[in-house]
């Protein structure tokens, strides 16, 4: 579940296996260290810095003594941190669900009205009209909440200092087409 979440929300390549044990280049570590907010999610910080990540075969040995410090509660908390910290895609899902509910409610409302006008059919004595109105209004409310969430998510991403790009190396150029050999 965590792997699928990081693929969808953070853009992790499908073939990449992640663990808490990894090696990274210095610029990646320096970028991760710049994060100053609560709830860091290391894989999210690494993936927002670079997508140039490869697997290296490592032999994992069994734990000799003791137990993992991660209880189920801590693992779920870590997963929720990754789910909410670096992406606004869940907010967009809420918006899509809201638009879908509003659309279904509107179509059902039109069906109930047309049926009433053409056939004089009472349906389920008001049940159909109440359900269609609830679907429509609930969908509109979810859409509006999704739009508000999109704004809040964008503010959060800005507040989170998510870089639009990462400068890996600086190259000084002197003259036309000549590289400065001192740098």
XYZ file of N, CA and C in Angstrom:
549
model
N 0.831 -1.192 0.000
C 0.000 0.000 0.000
C 0.875 1.254 0.000
N 1.918 1.220 0.810
C 2.818 2.362 0.862
C 3.519 2.573 -0.479
N 3.916 1.481 -1.126
C 4.573 1.585 -2.430
C 3.659 2.208 -3.477
N 2.400 1.782 -3.508
C 1.440 2.344 -4.465
C 1.175 3.812 -4.167
N 1.095 4.155 -2.867
C 0.873 5.542 -2.476
C 2.024 6.425 -2.943
N 3.270 5.977 -2.753
C 4.397 6.803 -3.170
C 4.516 6.868 -4.690
N 4.090 5.832 -5.388
C 4.085 5.890 -6.857
C 3.095 6.941 -7.336
N 1.869 6.897 -6.820
C 0.802 7.777 -7.294
C 1.003 9.218 -6.844
N 1.333 9.408 -5.579
C 1.364 10.759 -5.028
C 2.714 11.445 -5.156
N 3.793 10.693 -5.117
C 5.114 11.312 -5.103
C 5.915 11.045 -6.374
N 5.378 10.228 -7.268
C 6.070 9.966 -8.531
C 7.220 8.980 -8.414
N 7.163 8.078 -7.432
C 8.213 7.071 -7.290
C 8.145 6.112 -8.470
N 9.291 5.845 -9.113
C 9.282 4.863 -10.211
C 8.816 3.492 -9.710
N 8.025 2.785 -10.532
C 7.443 1.497 -10.124
C 8.502 0.456 -9.796
N 9.603 0.470 -10.526
C 10.628 -0.555 -10.322
C 11.506 -0.281 -9.099
N 11.336 0.858 -8.471
C 12.165 1.235 -7.332
C 11.634 0.638 -6.037
N 12.490 -0.088 -5.333
C 12.156 -0.608 -4.007
C 12.771 0.344 -2.990
N 11.969 0.836 -2.064
C 12.496 1.787 -1.088
C 12.545 1.153 0.296
N 13.514 1.592 1.062
C 13.620 1.178 2.452
C 14.252 2.341 3.213
N 14.366 2.185 4.507
C 14.965 3.259 5.295
C 16.485 3.220 5.207
N 17.042 2.272 4.519
C 18.482 2.161 4.319
C 18.790 2.517 2.876
N 19.502 3.622 2.653
C 19.858 4.006 1.295
C 21.095 4.886 1.304
N 21.739 4.963 0.165
C 22.879 5.849 -0.037
C 22.422 6.960 -0.968
N 22.965 8.151 -0.770
C 22.557 9.289 -1.597
C 23.744 10.205 -1.828
N 23.690 10.947 -2.912
C 24.729 11.935 -3.187
C 24.576 13.117 -2.233
N 25.630 13.836 -2.050
C 25.687 14.933 -1.096
C 24.609 15.983 -1.368
N 24.364 16.352 -2.642
C 23.368 17.388 -2.924
C 21.970 16.960 -2.493
N 21.675 15.657 -2.556
C 20.368 15.161 -2.116
C 20.249 15.318 -0.598
N 21.302 14.925 0.118
C 21.296 15.041 1.577
C 21.182 16.505 1.997
N 21.904 17.396 1.320
C 21.841 18.825 1.656
C 20.433 19.371 1.436
N 19.775 18.898 0.401
C 18.402 19.356 0.120
C 17.434 18.813 1.171
N 17.608 17.567 1.579
C 16.759 16.972 2.612
C 16.947 17.713 3.938
N 18.182 18.088 4.244
C 18.479 18.786 5.493
C 17.840 20.176 5.562
N 17.479 20.751 4.426
C 16.857 22.082 4.405
C 15.426 22.066 4.933
N 14.831 20.902 5.013
C 13.442 20.779 5.472
C 13.371 21.130 6.953
N 12.588 22.131 7.309
C 12.540 22.637 8.675
C 11.187 22.460 9.348
N 10.297 21.702 8.779
C 8.949 21.590 9.319
C 8.765 20.284 10.079
N 7.672 20.192 10.782
C 7.335 18.961 11.480
C 6.976 17.876 10.471
N 6.993 16.660 10.918
C 6.556 15.506 10.140
C 7.349 15.293 8.848
N 8.655 15.124 8.939
C 9.405 14.841 7.707
C 9.084 13.435 7.198
N 9.046 13.291 5.911
C 8.863 11.989 5.262
C 10.033 11.848 4.300
N 11.016 11.064 4.692
C 12.302 11.028 3.999
C 12.145 10.699 2.519
N 11.346 9.681 2.183
C 11.210 9.327 0.768
C 10.581 10.470 -0.020
N 9.633 11.190 0.569
C 9.051 12.356 -0.098
C 10.084 13.438 -0.321
N 10.942 13.671 0.667
C 11.991 14.680 0.531
C 13.001 14.286 -0.539
N 13.354 13.005 -0.595
C 14.297 12.543 -1.614
C 13.672 12.645 -3.003
N 12.419 12.221 -3.132
C 11.769 12.232 -4.450
C 11.468 13.640 -4.944
N 11.325 14.613 -4.053
C 11.130 15.982 -4.541
C 12.460 16.601 -4.944
N 13.571 15.978 -4.541
C 14.904 16.461 -4.909
C 15.371 15.862 -6.219
N 15.151 14.557 -6.396
C 15.635 13.890 -7.602
C 14.750 12.695 -7.939
N 14.668 12.394 -9.210
C 13.995 11.172 -9.664
C 15.033 10.177 -10.178
N 16.293 10.581 -10.139
C 17.387 9.736 -10.610
C 17.818 8.815 -9.469
N 17.032 7.773 -9.236
C 17.251 6.848 -8.128
C 17.306 5.432 -8.697
N 18.234 4.653 -8.209
C 18.387 3.272 -8.669
C 18.454 2.334 -7.474
N 18.056 1.100 -7.693
C 18.176 0.064 -6.665
C 19.577 -0.523 -6.692
N 20.088 -0.851 -5.521
C 21.350 -1.556 -5.377
C 21.050 -2.779 -4.523
N 21.501 -3.936 -4.963
C 21.227 -5.167 -4.226
C 21.952 -5.149 -2.878
N 21.210 -5.402 -1.830
C 21.751 -5.447 -0.476
C 21.205 -6.699 0.190
N 22.052 -7.386 0.918
C 21.602 -8.561 1.650
C 21.166 -8.100 3.042
N 19.885 -8.255 3.314
C 19.337 -7.888 4.623
C 19.382 -9.121 5.519
N 20.027 -8.978 6.659
C 20.115 -10.095 7.592
C 19.016 -9.990 8.630
N 18.685 -11.124 9.223
C 17.672 -11.165 10.268
C 18.159 -10.397 11.489
N 17.225 -9.807 12.210
C 17.539 -9.110 13.451
C 18.033 -10.136 14.472
N 19.177 -9.838 15.078
C 19.767 -10.760 16.041
C 19.050 -10.681 17.378
N 18.748 -9.462 17.831
C 18.062 -9.325 19.116
C 17.144 -8.113 19.092
N 16.194 -8.103 20.003
C 15.276 -6.976 20.119
C 14.165 -7.020 19.088
N 13.341 -5.983 19.126
C 12.221 -5.877 18.188
C 12.256 -4.519 17.514
N 11.547 -4.418 16.434
C 11.439 -3.152 15.733
C 10.745 -2.129 16.625
N 11.154 -0.884 16.508
C 10.520 0.191 17.269
C 9.228 0.657 16.627
N 8.898 0.116 15.441
C 7.689 0.525 14.743
C 6.524 -0.382 15.091
N 5.595 0.142 15.860
C 4.347 -0.578 16.120
C 3.413 -0.316 14.944
N 2.299 -1.009 14.908
C 1.321 -0.775 13.842
C 0.853 0.675 13.858
N 0.649 1.219 15.042
C 0.215 2.610 15.162
C 1.258 3.567 14.572
N 2.533 3.321 14.838
C 3.592 4.178 14.305
C 3.702 4.038 12.788
N 3.526 2.825 12.283
C 3.575 2.614 10.832
C 2.429 3.336 10.137
N 1.244 3.281 10.713
C 0.092 3.985 10.129
C 0.325 5.491 10.188
N 0.885 5.971 11.292
C 1.198 7.390 11.422
C 2.219 7.820 10.373
N 3.241 7.003 10.144
C 4.244 7.299 9.119
C 3.602 7.330 7.739
N 2.724 6.374 7.472
C 2.050 6.325 6.173
C 1.175 7.567 5.969
N 0.427 7.955 7.008
C -0.412 9.161 6.905
C 0.443 10.397 6.685
N 1.618 10.433 7.294
C 2.532 11.548 7.095
C 2.935 11.633 5.623
N 3.301 10.505 5.042
C 3.661 10.499 3.624
C 2.472 10.824 2.734
N 1.293 10.391 3.148
C 0.077 10.607 2.368
C -0.312 12.085 2.325
N -0.067 12.798 3.408
C -0.549 14.175 3.498
C 0.526 15.242 3.332
N 1.807 14.888 3.442
C 2.835 15.918 3.536
C 3.322 16.488 2.206
N 3.296 15.737 1.127
C 3.974 16.186 -0.079
C 3.115 16.200 -1.334
N 1.818 16.079 -1.197
C 0.973 16.058 -2.386
C -0.415 16.574 -2.062
N -1.030 17.184 -3.066
C -2.414 17.636 -2.905
C -3.361 16.763 -3.734
N -2.877 15.633 -4.199
C -3.718 14.733 -4.998
C -4.945 14.218 -4.251
N -4.859 13.928 -2.931
C -6.085 13.497 -2.245
C -7.183 14.563 -2.284
N -6.802 15.821 -2.264
C -7.790 16.900 -2.362
C -8.453 16.883 -3.733
N -7.681 16.577 -4.734
C -8.244 16.511 -6.094
C -9.179 15.320 -6.252
N -8.884 14.230 -5.558
C -9.778 13.068 -5.582
C -11.127 13.443 -4.975
N -11.094 14.191 -3.860
C -12.342 14.643 -3.238
C -13.128 15.512 -4.212
N -12.445 16.345 -4.964
C -13.096 17.203 -5.951
C -13.754 16.368 -7.049
N -13.068 15.351 -7.524
C -13.609 14.477 -8.579
C -14.810 13.698 -8.062
N -14.724 13.188 -6.831
C -15.857 12.462 -6.246
C -17.052 13.396 -6.103
N -16.799 14.634 -5.666
C -17.875 15.609 -5.528
C -18.536 15.920 -6.860
N -17.721 16.124 -7.896
C -18.275 16.412 -9.223
C -19.075 15.225 -9.742
N -18.597 14.026 -9.488
C -19.314 12.820 -9.910
C -20.658 12.709 -9.202
N -20.654 12.920 -7.870
C -21.917 12.866 -7.109
C -22.895 13.934 -7.584
N -22.376 15.150 -7.821
C -23.242 16.223 -8.308
C -23.824 15.868 -9.671
N -23.009 15.293 -10.549
C -23.488 14.896 -11.873
C -24.546 13.809 -11.798
N -24.281 12.792 -10.977
C -25.257 11.714 -10.807
C -26.547 12.252 -10.210
N -26.435 13.124 -9.203
C -27.621 13.726 -8.585
C -28.425 14.544 -9.579
N -27.725 15.305 -10.430
C -28.415 16.126 -11.423
C -29.139 15.249 -12.443
N -28.452 14.230 -12.930
C -29.066 13.317 -13.906
C -30.275 12.618 -13.298
N -30.132 12.159 -12.049
C -31.243 11.482 -11.388
C -32.405 12.452 -11.147
N -32.091 13.701 -10.824
C -33.128 14.715 -10.619
C -33.897 14.952 -11.923
N -33.164 15.020 -13.047
C -33.818 15.203 -14.343
C -34.692 13.991 -14.674
N -34.195 12.802 -14.373
C -34.963 11.585 -14.605
C -36.266 11.609 -13.809
N -36.187 11.984 -12.533
C -37.374 12.039 -11.671
C -38.364 13.077 -12.207
N -37.876 14.252 -12.600
C -38.760 15.303 -13.126
C -39.430 14.879 -14.431
N -38.645 14.315 -15.341
C -39.207 13.885 -16.633
C -40.224 12.775 -16.423
N -39.905 11.857 -15.550
C -40.833 10.762 -15.255
C -42.139 11.317 -14.669
N -42.013 12.301 -13.808
C -43.194 12.922 -13.183
C -44.033 13.659 -14.229
N -43.371 14.409 -15.128
C -44.089 15.193 -16.143
C -44.734 14.286 -17.180
N -43.992 13.317 -17.704
C -44.493 12.477 -18.788
C -45.502 11.443 -18.294
N -45.154 10.729 -17.222
C -45.991 9.620 -16.775
C -46.878 9.964 -15.583
N -46.661 11.117 -14.980
C -47.425 11.458 -13.788
C -47.104 10.519 -12.638
N -45.970 9.870 -12.737
C -45.553 8.862 -11.766
C -45.070 9.522 -10.477
N -45.547 9.035 -9.370
C -45.141 9.555 -8.075
C -43.823 8.934 -7.610
N -43.385 7.861 -8.269
C -42.144 7.201 -7.854
C -42.311 6.596 -6.476
N -41.420 6.915 -5.597
C -41.467 6.406 -4.225
C -41.958 7.486 -3.280
N -42.923 8.252 -3.699
C -43.568 9.286 -2.886
C -42.562 10.221 -2.234
N -41.729 10.848 -3.052
C -40.795 11.852 -2.560
C -39.396 11.338 -2.303
N -39.237 10.017 -2.166
C -37.916 9.466 -1.875
C -36.931 9.786 -2.997
N -37.340 9.614 -4.224
C -36.454 9.842 -5.372
C -35.995 11.289 -5.453
N -36.924 12.217 -5.242
C -36.538 13.627 -5.337
C -35.605 14.020 -4.194
N -35.837 13.502 -3.006
C -34.961 13.814 -1.864
C -33.561 13.257 -2.104
N -33.468 12.037 -2.582
C -32.162 11.427 -2.853
C -31.427 12.205 -3.940
N -32.126 12.569 -5.013
C -31.460 13.286 -6.102
C -30.968 14.657 -5.647
N -31.768 15.355 -4.857
C -31.359 16.668 -4.350
C -30.180 16.520 -3.384
N -30.231 15.519 -2.506
C -29.114 15.287 -1.580
C -27.818 14.970 -2.330
N -27.897 14.125 -3.349
C -26.719 13.807 -4.150
C -26.166 15.056 -4.827
N -27.052 15.845 -5.410
C -26.628 17.037 -6.126
C -25.990 18.050 -5.177
N -26.672 18.384 -4.088
C -26.145 19.379 -3.148
C -24.887 18.852 -2.462
N -24.889 17.584 -2.060
C -23.688 17.002 -1.448
C -22.502 17.032 -2.399
N -22.739 16.755 -3.665
C -21.674 16.813 -4.668
C -21.133 18.213 -4.848
N -22.042 19.201 -4.877
C -21.606 20.592 -5.005
C -20.766 20.993 -3.793
N -21.201 20.606 -2.594
C -20.449 20.923 -1.372
C -19.060 20.279 -1.438
N -18.972 19.017 -1.877
C -17.673 18.363 -1.993
C -16.790 19.052 -3.022
N -17.377 19.512 -4.120
C -16.594 20.244 -5.124
C -16.030 21.527 -4.529
N -16.869 22.262 -3.817
C -16.415 23.516 -3.200
C -15.330 23.225 -2.162
N -15.500 22.173 -1.360
C -14.467 21.799 -0.399
C -13.175 21.388 -1.108
N -13.296 20.727 -2.237
C -12.110 20.358 -3.013
C -11.376 21.582 -3.531
N -12.117 22.588 -3.980
C -11.489 23.826 -4.456
C -10.802 24.552 -3.297
N -11.483 24.646 -2.163
C -10.870 25.259 -0.974
C -9.627 24.462 -0.570
N -9.745 23.143 -0.603
C -8.607 22.285 -0.280
C -7.444 22.489 -1.235
N -7.747 22.715 -2.497
C -6.690 22.975 -3.482
C -5.920 24.238 -3.109
N -6.637 25.288 -2.728
C -5.965 26.513 -2.288
C -5.121 26.265 -1.047
N -5.692 25.587 -0.070
C -4.955 25.309 1.169
C -3.750 24.420 0.868
N -3.922 23.436 -0.002
C -2.815 22.562 -0.380
C -1.695 23.319 -1.064
N -2.047 24.254 -1.925
C -1.009 25.054 -2.590
C -0.282 25.942 -1.592
N -1.025 26.499 -0.638
C -0.379 27.299 0.407
C 0.554 26.414 1.229
N 0.125 25.200 1.529
C 0.942 24.279 2.315
C 2.210 23.914 1.567
N 2.086 23.625 0.278
C 3.263 23.273 -0.523
C 4.236 24.450 -0.558
N 3.723 25.674 -0.701
C 4.595 26.859 -0.681
C 5.236 27.032 0.692
N 4.454 26.881 1.744
C 4.966 27.014 3.102
C 6.004 25.929 3.393
N 5.839 24.781 2.768
C 6.719 23.638 2.940
C 8.051 23.838 2.220
N 8.187 24.942 1.491
C 9.401 25.266 0.731
C 9.775 24.175 -0.266
N 8.789 23.602 -0.913
C 9.060 22.591 -1.927
C 9.748 23.268 -3.110
N 10.962 22.833 -3.443
C 11.674 23.499 -4.543
C 11.046 23.167 -5.889
N 11.017 24.166 -6.769
C 10.540 23.908 -8.127
C 11.612 23.175 -8.918
N 12.851 23.371 -8.515
C 13.978 22.671 -9.115
C 15.111 22.670 -8.100
N 16.083 21.794 -8.314
C 17.248 21.705 -7.443
C 18.482 21.940 -8.294
N 19.319 22.889 -7.877
C 20.564 23.163 -8.583
C 21.599 22.172 -8.080
N 22.046 21.319 -8.976
C 22.987 20.277 -8.594
C 24.420 20.784 -8.650
N 24.793 21.457 -9.722
C 26.146 21.987 -9.904
C 26.061 23.380 -10.511
N 27.011 24.229 -10.148
C 27.159 25.543 -10.777
C 28.403 25.513 -11.644
N 28.280 25.975 -12.856
C 29.408 26.005 -13.778
C 29.621 27.453 -14.189
N 30.788 27.980 -13.905
C 31.113 29.355 -14.284
C 31.620 29.354 -15.716
N 31.113 30.263 -16.520
C 31.522 30.367 -17.920
C 32.173 31.723 -18.117
N 33.403 31.734 -18.677
C 34.084 33.001 -18.941
C 34.264 33.126 -20.462
N 33.869 34.245 -20.968
C 33.978 34.467 -22.408
C 32.915 33.695 -23.156
N 33.076 33.629 -24.481
C 32.109 32.952 -25.307
C 32.523 31.506 -25.551
N 31.779 30.590 -24.996
C 32.021 29.178 -25.247
C 33.191 28.593 -24.467
N 33.858 29.386 -23.654
C 34.974 28.861 -22.865
C 34.553 28.666 -21.436
N 34.896 27.511 -20.859
C 34.588 27.249 -19.451
C 35.742 27.713 -18.584
N 35.411 28.276 -17.460
C 36.426 28.711 -16.503
C 37.046 27.478 -15.867
N 38.334 27.268 -16.052
C 38.987 26.059 -15.574
C 39.215 26.061 -14.073
N 39.040 27.199 -13.404
C 39.234 27.252 -11.967
C 38.065 26.635 -11.217
N 36.913 26.550 -11.794
C 35.741 26.041 -11.098
C 35.474 24.642 -11.484
